[in-house]
PDB file of C-alpha atoms in Angstrom:
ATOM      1  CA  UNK Z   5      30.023  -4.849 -55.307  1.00 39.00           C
ATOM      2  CA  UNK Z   6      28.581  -7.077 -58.361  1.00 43.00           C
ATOM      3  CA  UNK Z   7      24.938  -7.027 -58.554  1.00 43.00           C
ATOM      4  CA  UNK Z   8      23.257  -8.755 -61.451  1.00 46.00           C
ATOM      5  CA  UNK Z   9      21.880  -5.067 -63.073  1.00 44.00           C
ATOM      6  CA  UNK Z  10      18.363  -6.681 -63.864  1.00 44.00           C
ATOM      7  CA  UNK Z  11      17.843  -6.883 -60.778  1.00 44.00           C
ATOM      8  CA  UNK Z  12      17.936  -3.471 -59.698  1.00 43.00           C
ATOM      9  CA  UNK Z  13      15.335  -2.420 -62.795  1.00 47.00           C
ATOM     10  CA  UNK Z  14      11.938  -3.128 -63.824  1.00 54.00           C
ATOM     11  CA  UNK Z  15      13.422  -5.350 -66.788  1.00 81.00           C
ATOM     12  CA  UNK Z  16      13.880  -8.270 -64.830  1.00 92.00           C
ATOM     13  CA  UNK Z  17      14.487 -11.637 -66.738  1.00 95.00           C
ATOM     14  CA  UNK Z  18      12.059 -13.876 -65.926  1.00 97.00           C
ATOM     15  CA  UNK Z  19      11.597 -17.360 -67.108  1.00 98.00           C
ATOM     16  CA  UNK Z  20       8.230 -18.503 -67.283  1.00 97.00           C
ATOM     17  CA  UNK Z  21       7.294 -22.209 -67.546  1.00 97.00           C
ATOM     18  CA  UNK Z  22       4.230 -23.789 -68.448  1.00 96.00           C
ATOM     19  CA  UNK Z  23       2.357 -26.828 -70.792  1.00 95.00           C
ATOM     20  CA  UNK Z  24      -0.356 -24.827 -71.424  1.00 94.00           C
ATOM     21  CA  UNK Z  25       0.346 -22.418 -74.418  1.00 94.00           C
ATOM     22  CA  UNK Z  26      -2.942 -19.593 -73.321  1.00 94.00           C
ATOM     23  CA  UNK Z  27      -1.178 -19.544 -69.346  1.00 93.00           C
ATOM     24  CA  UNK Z  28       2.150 -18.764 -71.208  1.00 95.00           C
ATOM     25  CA  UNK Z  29       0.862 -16.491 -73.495  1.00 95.00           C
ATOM     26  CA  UNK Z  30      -1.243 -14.407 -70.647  1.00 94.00           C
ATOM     27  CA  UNK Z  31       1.766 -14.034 -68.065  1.00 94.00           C
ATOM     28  CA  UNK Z  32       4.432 -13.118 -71.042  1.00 95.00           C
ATOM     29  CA  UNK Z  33       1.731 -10.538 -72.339  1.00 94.00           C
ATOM     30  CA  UNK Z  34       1.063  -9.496 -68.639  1.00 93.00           C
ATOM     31  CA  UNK Z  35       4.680  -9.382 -67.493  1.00 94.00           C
ATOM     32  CA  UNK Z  36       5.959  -7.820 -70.691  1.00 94.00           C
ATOM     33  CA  UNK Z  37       3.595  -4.674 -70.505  1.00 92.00           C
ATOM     34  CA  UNK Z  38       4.496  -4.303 -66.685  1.00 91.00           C
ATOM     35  CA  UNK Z  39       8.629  -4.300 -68.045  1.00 92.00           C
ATOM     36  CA  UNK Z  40      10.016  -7.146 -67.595  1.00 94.00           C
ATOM     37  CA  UNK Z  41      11.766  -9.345 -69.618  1.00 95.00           C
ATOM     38  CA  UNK Z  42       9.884 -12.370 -70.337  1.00 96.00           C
ATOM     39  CA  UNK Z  43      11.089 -16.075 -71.752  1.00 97.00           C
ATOM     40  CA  UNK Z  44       8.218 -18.455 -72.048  1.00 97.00           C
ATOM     41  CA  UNK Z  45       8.874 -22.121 -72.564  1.00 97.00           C
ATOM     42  CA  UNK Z  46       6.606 -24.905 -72.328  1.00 96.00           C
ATOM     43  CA  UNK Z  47       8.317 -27.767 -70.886  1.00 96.00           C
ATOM     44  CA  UNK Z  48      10.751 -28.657 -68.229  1.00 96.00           C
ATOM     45  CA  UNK Z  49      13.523 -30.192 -70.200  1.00 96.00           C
ATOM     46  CA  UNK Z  50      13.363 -26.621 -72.005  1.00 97.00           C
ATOM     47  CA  UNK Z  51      13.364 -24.527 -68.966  1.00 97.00           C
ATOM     48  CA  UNK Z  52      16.447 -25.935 -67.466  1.00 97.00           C
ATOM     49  CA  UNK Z  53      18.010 -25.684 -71.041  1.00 97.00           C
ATOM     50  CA  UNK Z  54      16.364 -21.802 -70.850  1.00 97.00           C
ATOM     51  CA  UNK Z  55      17.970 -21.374 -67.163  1.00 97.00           C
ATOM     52  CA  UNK Z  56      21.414 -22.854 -67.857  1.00 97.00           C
ATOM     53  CA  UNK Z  57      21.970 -20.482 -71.272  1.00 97.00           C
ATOM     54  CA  UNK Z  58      20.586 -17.315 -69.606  1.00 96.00           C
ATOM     55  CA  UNK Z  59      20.138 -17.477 -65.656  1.00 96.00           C
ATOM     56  CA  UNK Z  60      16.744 -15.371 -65.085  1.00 96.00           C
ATOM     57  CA  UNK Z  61      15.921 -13.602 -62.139  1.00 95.00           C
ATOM     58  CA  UNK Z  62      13.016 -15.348 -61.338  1.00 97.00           C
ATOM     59  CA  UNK Z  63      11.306 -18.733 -62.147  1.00 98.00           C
ATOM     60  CA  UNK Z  64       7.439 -18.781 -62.780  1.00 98.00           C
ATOM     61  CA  UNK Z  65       7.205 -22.790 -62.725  1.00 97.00           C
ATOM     62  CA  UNK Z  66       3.731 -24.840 -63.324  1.00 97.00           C
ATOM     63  CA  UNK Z  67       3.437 -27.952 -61.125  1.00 97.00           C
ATOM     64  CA  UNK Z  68       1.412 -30.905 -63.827  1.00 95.00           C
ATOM     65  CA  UNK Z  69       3.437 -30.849 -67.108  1.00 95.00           C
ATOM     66  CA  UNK Z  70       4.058 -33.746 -69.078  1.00 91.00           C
ATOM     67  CA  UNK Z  71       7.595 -35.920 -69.167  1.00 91.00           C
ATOM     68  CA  UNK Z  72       8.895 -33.731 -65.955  1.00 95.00           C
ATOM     69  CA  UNK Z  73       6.670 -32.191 -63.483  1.00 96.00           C
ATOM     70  CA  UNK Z  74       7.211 -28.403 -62.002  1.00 97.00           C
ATOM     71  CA  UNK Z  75       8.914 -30.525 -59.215  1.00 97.00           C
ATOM     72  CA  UNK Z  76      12.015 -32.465 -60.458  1.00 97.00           C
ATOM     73  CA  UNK Z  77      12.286 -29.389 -62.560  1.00 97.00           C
ATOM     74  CA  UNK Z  78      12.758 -27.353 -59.305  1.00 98.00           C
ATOM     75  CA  UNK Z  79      14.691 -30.003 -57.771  1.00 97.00           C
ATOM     76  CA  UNK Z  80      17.133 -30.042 -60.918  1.00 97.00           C
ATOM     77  CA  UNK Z  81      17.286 -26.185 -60.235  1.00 97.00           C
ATOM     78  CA  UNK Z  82      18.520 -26.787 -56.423  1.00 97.00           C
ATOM     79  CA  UNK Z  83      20.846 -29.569 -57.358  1.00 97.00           C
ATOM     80  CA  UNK Z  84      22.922 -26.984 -60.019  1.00 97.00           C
ATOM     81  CA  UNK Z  85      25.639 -24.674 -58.039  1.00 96.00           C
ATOM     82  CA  UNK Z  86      24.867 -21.996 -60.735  1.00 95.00           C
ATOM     83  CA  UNK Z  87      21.459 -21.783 -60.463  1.00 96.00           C
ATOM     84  CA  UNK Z  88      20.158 -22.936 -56.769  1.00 95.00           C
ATOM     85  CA  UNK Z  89      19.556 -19.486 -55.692  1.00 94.00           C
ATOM     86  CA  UNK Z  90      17.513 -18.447 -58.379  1.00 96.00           C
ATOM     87  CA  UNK Z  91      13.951 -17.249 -56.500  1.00 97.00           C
ATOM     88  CA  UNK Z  92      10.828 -20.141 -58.084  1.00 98.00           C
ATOM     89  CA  UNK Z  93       7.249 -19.387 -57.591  1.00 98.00           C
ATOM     90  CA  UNK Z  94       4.836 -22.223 -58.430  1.00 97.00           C
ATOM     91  CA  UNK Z  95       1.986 -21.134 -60.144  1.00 95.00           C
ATOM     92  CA  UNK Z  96      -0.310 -23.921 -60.023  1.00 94.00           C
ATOM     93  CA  UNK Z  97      -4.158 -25.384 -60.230  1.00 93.00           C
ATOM     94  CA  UNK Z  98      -3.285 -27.821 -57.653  1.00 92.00           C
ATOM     95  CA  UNK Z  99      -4.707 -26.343 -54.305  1.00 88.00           C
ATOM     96  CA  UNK Z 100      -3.996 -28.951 -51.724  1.00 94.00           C
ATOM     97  CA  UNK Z 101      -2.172 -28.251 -48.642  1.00 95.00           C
ATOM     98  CA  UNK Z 102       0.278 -31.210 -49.301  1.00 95.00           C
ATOM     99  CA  UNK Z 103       0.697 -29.939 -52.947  1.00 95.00           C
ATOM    100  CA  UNK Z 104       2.165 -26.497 -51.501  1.00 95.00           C
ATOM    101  CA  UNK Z 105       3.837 -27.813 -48.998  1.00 96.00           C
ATOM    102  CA  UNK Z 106       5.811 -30.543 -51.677  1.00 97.00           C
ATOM    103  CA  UNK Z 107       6.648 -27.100 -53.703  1.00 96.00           C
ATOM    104  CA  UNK Z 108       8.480 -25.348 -50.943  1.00 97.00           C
ATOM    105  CA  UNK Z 109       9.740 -28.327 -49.640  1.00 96.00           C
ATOM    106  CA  UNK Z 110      11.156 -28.854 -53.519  1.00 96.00           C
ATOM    107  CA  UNK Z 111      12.635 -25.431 -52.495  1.00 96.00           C
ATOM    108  CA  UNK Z 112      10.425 -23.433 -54.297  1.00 97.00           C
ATOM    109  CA  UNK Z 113       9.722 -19.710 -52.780  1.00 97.00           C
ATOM    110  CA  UNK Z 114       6.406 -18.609 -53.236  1.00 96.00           C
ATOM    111  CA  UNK Z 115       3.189 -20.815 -54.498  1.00 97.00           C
ATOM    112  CA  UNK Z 116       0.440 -18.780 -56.597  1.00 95.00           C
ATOM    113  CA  UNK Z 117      -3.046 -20.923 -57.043  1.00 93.00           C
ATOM    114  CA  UNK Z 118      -4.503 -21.295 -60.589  1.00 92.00           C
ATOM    115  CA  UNK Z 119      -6.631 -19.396 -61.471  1.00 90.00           C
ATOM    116  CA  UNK Z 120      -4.315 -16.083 -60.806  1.00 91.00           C
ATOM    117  CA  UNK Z 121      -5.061 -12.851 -60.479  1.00 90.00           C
ATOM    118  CA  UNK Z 122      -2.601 -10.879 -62.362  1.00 92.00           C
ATOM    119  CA  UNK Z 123      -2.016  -8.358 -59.487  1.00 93.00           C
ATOM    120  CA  UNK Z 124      -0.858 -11.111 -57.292  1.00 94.00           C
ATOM    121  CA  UNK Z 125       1.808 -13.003 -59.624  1.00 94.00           C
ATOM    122  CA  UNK Z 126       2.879  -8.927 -60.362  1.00 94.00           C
ATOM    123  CA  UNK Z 127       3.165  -8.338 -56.503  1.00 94.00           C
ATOM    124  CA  UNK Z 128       4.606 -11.855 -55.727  1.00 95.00           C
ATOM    125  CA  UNK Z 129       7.175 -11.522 -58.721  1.00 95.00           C
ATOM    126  CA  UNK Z 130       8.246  -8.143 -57.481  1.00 94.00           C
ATOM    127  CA  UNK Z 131       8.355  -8.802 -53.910  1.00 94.00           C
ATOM    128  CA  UNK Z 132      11.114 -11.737 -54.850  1.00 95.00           C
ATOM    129  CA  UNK Z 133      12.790  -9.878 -56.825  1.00 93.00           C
ATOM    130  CA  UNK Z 134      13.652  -7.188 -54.286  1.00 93.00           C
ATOM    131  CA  UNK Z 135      14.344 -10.106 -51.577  1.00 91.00           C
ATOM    132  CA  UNK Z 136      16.669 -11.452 -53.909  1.00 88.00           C
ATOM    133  CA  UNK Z 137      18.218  -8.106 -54.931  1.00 87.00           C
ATOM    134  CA  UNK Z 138      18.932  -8.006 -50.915  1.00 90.00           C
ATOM    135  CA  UNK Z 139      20.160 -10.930 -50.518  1.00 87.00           C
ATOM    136  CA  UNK Z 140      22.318 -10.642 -53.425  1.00 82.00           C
ATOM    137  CA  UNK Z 141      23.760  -7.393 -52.108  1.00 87.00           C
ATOM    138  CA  UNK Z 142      24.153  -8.888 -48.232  1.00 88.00           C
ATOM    139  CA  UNK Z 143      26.081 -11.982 -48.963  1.00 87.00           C
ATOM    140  CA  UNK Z 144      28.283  -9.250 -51.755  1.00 90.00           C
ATOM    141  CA  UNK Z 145      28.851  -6.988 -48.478  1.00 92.00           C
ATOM    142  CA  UNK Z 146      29.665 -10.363 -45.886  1.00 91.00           C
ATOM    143  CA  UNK Z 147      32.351 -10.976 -48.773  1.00 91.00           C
ATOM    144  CA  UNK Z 148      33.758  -7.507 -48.720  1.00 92.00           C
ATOM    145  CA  UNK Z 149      33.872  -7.411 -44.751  1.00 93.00           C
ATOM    146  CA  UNK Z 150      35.645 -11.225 -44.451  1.00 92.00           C
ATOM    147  CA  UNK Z 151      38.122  -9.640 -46.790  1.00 92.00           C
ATOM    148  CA  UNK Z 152      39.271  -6.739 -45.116  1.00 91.00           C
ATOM    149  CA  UNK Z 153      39.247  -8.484 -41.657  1.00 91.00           C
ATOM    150  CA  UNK Z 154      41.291 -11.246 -42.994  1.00 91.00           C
ATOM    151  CA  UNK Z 155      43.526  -8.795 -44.562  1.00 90.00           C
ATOM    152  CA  UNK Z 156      43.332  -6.431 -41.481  1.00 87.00           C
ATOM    153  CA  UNK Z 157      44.425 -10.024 -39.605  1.00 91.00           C
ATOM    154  CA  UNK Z 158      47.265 -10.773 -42.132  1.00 90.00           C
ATOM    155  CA  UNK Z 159      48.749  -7.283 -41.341  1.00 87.00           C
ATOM    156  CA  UNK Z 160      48.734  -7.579 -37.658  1.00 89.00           C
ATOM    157  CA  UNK Z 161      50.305 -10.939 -38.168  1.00 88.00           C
ATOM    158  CA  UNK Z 162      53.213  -9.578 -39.944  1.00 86.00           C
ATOM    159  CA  UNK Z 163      53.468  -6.655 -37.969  1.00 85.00           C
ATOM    160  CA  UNK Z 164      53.860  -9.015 -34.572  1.00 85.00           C
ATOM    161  CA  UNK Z 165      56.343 -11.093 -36.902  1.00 84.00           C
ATOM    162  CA  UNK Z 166      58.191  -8.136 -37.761  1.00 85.00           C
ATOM    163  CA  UNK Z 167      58.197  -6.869 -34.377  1.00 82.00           C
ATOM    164  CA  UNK Z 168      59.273 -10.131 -32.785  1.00 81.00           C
ATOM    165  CA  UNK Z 169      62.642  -9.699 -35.491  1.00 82.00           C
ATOM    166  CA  UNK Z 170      63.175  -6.582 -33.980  1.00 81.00           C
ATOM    167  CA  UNK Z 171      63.186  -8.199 -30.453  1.00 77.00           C
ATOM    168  CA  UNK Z 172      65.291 -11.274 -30.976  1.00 66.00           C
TER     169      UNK Z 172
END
């Protein structure tokens, strides 16, 4: 079973993406001292360059940046086979209900209001992490099952053929 090995440890790539420089600064100093592996950029263009060189394990994504917002960004990230099913949590100032709602509808996972208590992005963070490691591992193990039935299946087939030579 191949599970990406930052997941299972505290050193967790994360990507964090944001216009404002003091946000970016706080969560990478935050995040960093808790052990994980940090990446701040400050735009979307960059963050999609940031995500395609070196998936991370999780996407801390502000909503209002200039040239492309938190959401194409996120919908760029669904559109890409190789990184769709990376985990995004908007961290945003925008508090209206259909702002949230546009973020997980953008597929986003999680939304975290601006301000943020540090305690919550750290608890939100780790809880996708884990739900990610899971799901990781789950559709690893579906893989490994279809396999041996289909192999189990292939067998029986050619012991029936086999069989049937015998007969005839």
């Amino acid at each position: 079973m191949v599970v990406n090995q930052s997941l299972l440890s505290r050193n967790a790539n994360i990507l964090a993406v944001d216009d404002t420089v003091e946000n970016l600064v706080l969560l990478t100093s935050l995040l960093k001292q808790s052990g994980y592996v940090v990446r701040p950029v400050p735009n979307g263009r960059l963050a999609l360059q940031a995500a395609r060189n070196e998936k991370p394990d999780v996407i801390l994504l502000d909503i209002t940046m200039p040239e492309m917002d938190g959401y194409e960004v996120c919908a760029n990230l669904k559109n890409d086979p190789e990184l769709k099913d990376i985990p995004v949590l908007f961290i945003s100032a925008l508090d209206q209900t259909a702002d949230k709602l546009k973020a997980f509808e953008m597929g986003g996972v999680d939304y975290i209001s601006k301000p943020f208590q540090f305690e919550e992005v750290k608890a939100r963070v780790e809880t996708h992490l884990k739900l990610h490691r899971l799901q990781v591992s789950l559709e690893e193990q579906v893989r490994e099952q279809v396999q041996e039935i289909t192999e189990a299946q292939m067998s029986m087939i050619f012991g029936l053929a086999k069989l049937a030579e015998v007969r005839d």
